[in-house]
mmCIF file of C-alpha atoms in Angstrom:
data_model
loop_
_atom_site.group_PDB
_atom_site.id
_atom_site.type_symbol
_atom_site.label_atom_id
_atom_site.label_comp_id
_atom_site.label_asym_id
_atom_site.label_seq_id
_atom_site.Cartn_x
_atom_site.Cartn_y
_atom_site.Cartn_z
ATOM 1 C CA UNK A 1 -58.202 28.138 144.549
ATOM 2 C CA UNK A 2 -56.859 32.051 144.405
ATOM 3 C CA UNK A 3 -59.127 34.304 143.873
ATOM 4 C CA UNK A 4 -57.616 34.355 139.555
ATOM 5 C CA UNK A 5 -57.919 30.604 139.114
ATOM 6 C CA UNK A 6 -61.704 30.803 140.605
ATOM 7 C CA UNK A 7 -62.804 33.502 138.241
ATOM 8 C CA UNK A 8 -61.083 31.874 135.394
ATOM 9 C CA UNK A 9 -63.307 28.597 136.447
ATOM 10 C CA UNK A 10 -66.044 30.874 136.825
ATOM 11 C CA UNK A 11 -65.556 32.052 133.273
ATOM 12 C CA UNK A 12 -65.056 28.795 131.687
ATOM 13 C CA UNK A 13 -68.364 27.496 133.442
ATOM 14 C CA UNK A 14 -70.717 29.688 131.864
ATOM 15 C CA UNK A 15 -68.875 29.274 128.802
ATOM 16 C CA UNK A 16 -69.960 25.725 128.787
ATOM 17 C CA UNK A 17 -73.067 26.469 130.455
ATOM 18 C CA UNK A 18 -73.550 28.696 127.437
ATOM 19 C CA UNK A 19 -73.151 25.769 125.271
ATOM 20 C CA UNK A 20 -75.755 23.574 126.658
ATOM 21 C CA UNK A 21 -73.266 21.608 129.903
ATOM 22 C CA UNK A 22 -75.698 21.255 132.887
ATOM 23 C CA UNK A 23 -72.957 20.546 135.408
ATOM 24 C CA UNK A 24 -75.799 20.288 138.550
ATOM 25 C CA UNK A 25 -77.279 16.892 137.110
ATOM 26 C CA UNK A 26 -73.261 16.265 136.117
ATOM 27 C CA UNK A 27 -70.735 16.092 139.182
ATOM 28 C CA UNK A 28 -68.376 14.082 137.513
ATOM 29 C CA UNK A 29 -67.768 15.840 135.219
ATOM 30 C CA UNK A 30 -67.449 19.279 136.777
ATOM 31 C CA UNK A 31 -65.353 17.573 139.530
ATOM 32 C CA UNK A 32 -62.800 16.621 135.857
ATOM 33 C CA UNK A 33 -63.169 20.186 134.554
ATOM 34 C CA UNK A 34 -62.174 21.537 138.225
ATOM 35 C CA UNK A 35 -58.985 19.303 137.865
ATOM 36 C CA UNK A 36 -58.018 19.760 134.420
ATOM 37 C CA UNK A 37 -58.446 23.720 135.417
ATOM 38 C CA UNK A 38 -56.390 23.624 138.712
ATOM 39 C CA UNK A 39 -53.601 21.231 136.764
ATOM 40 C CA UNK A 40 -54.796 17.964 138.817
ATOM 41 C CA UNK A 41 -56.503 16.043 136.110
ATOM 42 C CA UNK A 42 -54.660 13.306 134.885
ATOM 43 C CA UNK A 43 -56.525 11.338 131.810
ATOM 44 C CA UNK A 44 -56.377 7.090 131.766
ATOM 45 C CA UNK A 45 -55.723 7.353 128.041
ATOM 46 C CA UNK A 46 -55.261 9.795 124.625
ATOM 47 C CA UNK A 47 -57.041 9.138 122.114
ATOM 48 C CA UNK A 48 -56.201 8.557 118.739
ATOM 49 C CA UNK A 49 -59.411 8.028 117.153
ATOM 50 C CA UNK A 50 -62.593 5.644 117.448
ATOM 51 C CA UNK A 51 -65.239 5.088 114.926
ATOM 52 C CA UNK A 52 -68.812 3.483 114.802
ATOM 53 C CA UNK A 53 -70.285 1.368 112.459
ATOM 54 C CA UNK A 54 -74.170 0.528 112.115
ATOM 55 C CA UNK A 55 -75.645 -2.125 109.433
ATOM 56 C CA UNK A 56 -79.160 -2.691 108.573
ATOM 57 C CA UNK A 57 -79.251 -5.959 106.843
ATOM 58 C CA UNK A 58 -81.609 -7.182 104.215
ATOM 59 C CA UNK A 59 -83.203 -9.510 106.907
ATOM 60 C CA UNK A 60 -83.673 -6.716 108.971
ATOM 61 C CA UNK A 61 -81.133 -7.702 111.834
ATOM 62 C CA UNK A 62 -79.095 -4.879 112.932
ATOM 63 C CA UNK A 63 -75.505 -4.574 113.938
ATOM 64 C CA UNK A 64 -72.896 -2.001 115.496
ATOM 65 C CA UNK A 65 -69.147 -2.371 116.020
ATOM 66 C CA UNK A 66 -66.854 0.227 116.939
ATOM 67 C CA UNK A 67 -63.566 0.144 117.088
ATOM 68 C CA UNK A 68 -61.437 2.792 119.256
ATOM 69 C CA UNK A 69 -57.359 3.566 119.198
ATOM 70 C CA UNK A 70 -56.125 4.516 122.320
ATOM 71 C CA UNK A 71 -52.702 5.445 123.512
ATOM 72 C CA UNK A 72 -51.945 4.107 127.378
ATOM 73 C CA UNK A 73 -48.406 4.793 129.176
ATOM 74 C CA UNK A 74 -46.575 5.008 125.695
ATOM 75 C CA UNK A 75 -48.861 1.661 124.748
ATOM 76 C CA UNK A 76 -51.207 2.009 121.602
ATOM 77 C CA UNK A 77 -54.281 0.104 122.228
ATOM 78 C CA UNK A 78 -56.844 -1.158 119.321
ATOM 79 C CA UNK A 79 -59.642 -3.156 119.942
ATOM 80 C CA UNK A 80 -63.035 -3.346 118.072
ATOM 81 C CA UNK A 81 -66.169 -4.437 120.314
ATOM 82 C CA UNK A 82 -70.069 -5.238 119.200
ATOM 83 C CA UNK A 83 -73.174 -3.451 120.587
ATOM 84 C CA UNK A 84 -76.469 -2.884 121.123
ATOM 85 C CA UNK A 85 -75.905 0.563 119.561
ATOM 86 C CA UNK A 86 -73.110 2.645 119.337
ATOM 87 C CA UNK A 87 -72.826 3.946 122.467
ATOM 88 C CA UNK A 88 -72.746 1.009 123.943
ATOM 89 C CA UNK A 89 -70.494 -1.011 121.453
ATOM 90 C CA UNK A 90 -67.883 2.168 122.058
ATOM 91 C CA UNK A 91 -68.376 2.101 125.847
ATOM 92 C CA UNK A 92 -67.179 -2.098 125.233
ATOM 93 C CA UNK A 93 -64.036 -1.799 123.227
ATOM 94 C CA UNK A 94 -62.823 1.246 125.570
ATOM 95 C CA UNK A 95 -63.068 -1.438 128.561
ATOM 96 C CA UNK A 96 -61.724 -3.717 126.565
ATOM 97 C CA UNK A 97 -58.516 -1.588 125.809
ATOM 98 C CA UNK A 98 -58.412 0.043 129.538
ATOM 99 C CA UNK A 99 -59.729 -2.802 132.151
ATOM 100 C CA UNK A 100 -56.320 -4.758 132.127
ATOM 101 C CA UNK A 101 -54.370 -1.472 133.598
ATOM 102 C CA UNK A 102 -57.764 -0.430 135.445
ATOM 103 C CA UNK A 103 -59.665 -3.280 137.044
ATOM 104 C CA UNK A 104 -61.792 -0.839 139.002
ATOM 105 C CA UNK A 105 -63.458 -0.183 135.520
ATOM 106 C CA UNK A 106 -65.231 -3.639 135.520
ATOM 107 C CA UNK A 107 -67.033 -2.587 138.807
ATOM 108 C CA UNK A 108 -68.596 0.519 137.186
ATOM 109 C CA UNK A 109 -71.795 0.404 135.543
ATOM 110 C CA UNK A 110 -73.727 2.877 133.406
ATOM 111 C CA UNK A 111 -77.219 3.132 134.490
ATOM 112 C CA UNK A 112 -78.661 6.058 133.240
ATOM 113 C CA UNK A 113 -78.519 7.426 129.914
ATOM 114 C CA UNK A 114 -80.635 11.095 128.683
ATOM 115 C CA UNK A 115 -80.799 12.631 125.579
ATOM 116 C CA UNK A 116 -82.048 15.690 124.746
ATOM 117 C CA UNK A 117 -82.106 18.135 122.128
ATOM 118 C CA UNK A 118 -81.221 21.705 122.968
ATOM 119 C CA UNK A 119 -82.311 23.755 120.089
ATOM 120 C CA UNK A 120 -85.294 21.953 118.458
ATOM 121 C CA UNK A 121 -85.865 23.779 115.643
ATOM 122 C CA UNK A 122 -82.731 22.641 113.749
ATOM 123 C CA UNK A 123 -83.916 19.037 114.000
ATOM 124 C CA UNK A 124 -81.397 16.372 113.236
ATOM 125 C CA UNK A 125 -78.828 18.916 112.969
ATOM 126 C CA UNK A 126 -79.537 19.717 116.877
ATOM 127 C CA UNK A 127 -77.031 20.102 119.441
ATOM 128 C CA UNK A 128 -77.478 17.848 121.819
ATOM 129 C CA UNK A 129 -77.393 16.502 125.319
ATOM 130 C CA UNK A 130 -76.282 13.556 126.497
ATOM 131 C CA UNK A 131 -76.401 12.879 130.925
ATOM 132 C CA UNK A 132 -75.127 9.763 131.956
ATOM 133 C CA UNK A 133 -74.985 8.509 135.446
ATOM 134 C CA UNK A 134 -72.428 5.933 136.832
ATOM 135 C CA UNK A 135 -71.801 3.687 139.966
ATOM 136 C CA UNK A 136 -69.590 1.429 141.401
ATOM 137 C CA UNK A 137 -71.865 -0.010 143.822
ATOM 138 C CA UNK A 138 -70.940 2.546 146.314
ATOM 139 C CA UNK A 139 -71.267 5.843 144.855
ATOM 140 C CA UNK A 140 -73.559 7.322 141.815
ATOM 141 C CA UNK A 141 -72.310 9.939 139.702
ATOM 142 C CA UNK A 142 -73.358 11.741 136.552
ATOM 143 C CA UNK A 143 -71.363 13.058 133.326
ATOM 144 C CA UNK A 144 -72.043 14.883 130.527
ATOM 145 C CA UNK A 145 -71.674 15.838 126.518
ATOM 146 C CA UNK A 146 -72.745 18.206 124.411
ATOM 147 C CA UNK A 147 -72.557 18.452 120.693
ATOM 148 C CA UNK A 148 -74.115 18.691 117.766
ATOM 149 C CA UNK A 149 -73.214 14.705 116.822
ATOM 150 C CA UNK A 150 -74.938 12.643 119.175
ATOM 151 C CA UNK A 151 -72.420 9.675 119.246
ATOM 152 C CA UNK A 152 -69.677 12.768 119.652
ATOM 153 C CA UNK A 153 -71.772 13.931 123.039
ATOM 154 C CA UNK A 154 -72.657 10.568 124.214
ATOM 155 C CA UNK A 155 -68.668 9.585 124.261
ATOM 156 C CA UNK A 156 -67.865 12.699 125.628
ATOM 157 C CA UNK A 157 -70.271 11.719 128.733
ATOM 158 C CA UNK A 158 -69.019 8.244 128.541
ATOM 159 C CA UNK A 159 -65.309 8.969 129.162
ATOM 160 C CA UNK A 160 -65.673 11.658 131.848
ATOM 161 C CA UNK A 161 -67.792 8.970 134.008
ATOM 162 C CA UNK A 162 -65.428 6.231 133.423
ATOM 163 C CA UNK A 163 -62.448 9.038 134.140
ATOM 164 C CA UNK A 164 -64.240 9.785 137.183
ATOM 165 C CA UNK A 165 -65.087 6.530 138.577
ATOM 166 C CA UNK A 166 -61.312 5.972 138.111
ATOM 167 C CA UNK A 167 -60.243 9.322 139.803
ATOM 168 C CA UNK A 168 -62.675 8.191 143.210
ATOM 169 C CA UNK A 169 -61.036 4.497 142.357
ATOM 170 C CA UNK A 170 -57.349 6.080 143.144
ATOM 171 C CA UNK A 171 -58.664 8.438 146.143
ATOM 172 C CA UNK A 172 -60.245 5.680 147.864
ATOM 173 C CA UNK A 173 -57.060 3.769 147.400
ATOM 174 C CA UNK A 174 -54.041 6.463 148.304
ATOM 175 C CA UNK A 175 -56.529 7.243 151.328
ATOM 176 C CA UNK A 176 -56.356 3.521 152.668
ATOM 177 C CA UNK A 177 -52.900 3.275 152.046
ATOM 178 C CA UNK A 178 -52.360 6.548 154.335
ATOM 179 C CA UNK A 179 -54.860 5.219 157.033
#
């Protein structure tokens, strides 16, 4: 990095630091925010939109679908998955959409997942803090989201550790095929 492009990063960390982004518990993300800010980061989808549906029925079962529209290589992708929750119907239908391009995804597993609330005397209207931690059986990593919608912060964590997992995914690959 020149000396312009590391204050700029500098800048834009304690921006987000400012915000409530913990990037030391979050090293896949900052790895992501060190691409997209040196021009290297390139995303496995845009997004169109996604949206998350929970029902409380009269017999007291619950259910969540979400359904996410994704745009892949010029390719719109819709699916619609079920879930324990939200988080982890959305986390389904974005496999769903992305594991036929990026078979590495099926190897990575969440298994960690923090909330916390950063200011607590706004109470449900709280910013908050969502830390995720990935593997793929080799390596662990952790992501992160902040907002004041916690479905908004927990995606937000949820794409930037499977982005990551994907980014490692292609390193590990382009540095076989050089070995």
């Amino acid at each position: 990095l020149g000396d312009e492009q590391a204050a700029h990063l500098v800048d834009r960390v304690k921006e987000l630091e400012h915000r409530g982004y913990h990037f030391e518990a979050a090293d896949g993300s900052f790895e992501l925010l060190l691409r997209k800010e040196t021009g290297e980061y390139e995303p496995l989808f845009r997004l169109e939109s996604w949206r998350a549906i929970v029902e409380k029925r009269a017999d007291g079962r619950v259910e969540t679908e979400a359904t996410i529209k994704i745009w892949v290589d010029g390719e719109r992708y819709v699916r619609t998955a079920e879930g324990n929750g939200p988080v982890h119907a959305l986390d389904r239908a974005l496999r769903d959409a992305l594991v036929e391009i990026h078979p590495h995804l099926a190897q990575i597993d969440l298994v960690n997942f923090k909330v916390r609330i950063l200011d607590e005397t706004k109470g449900t209207g709280a910013v908050t803090r969502v830390l995720l931690d990935a593997s793929d059986g080799e390596e662990i990593w952790g992501s992160i989201g902040v907002s004041e919608n916690v479905i908004e912060a927990s995606w937000e964590a949820l794409v930037d550790s499977l982005e990551y997992g994907m980014q490692v995914s292609r390193f590990k690959a382009i540095s076989t095929s050089r070995a």
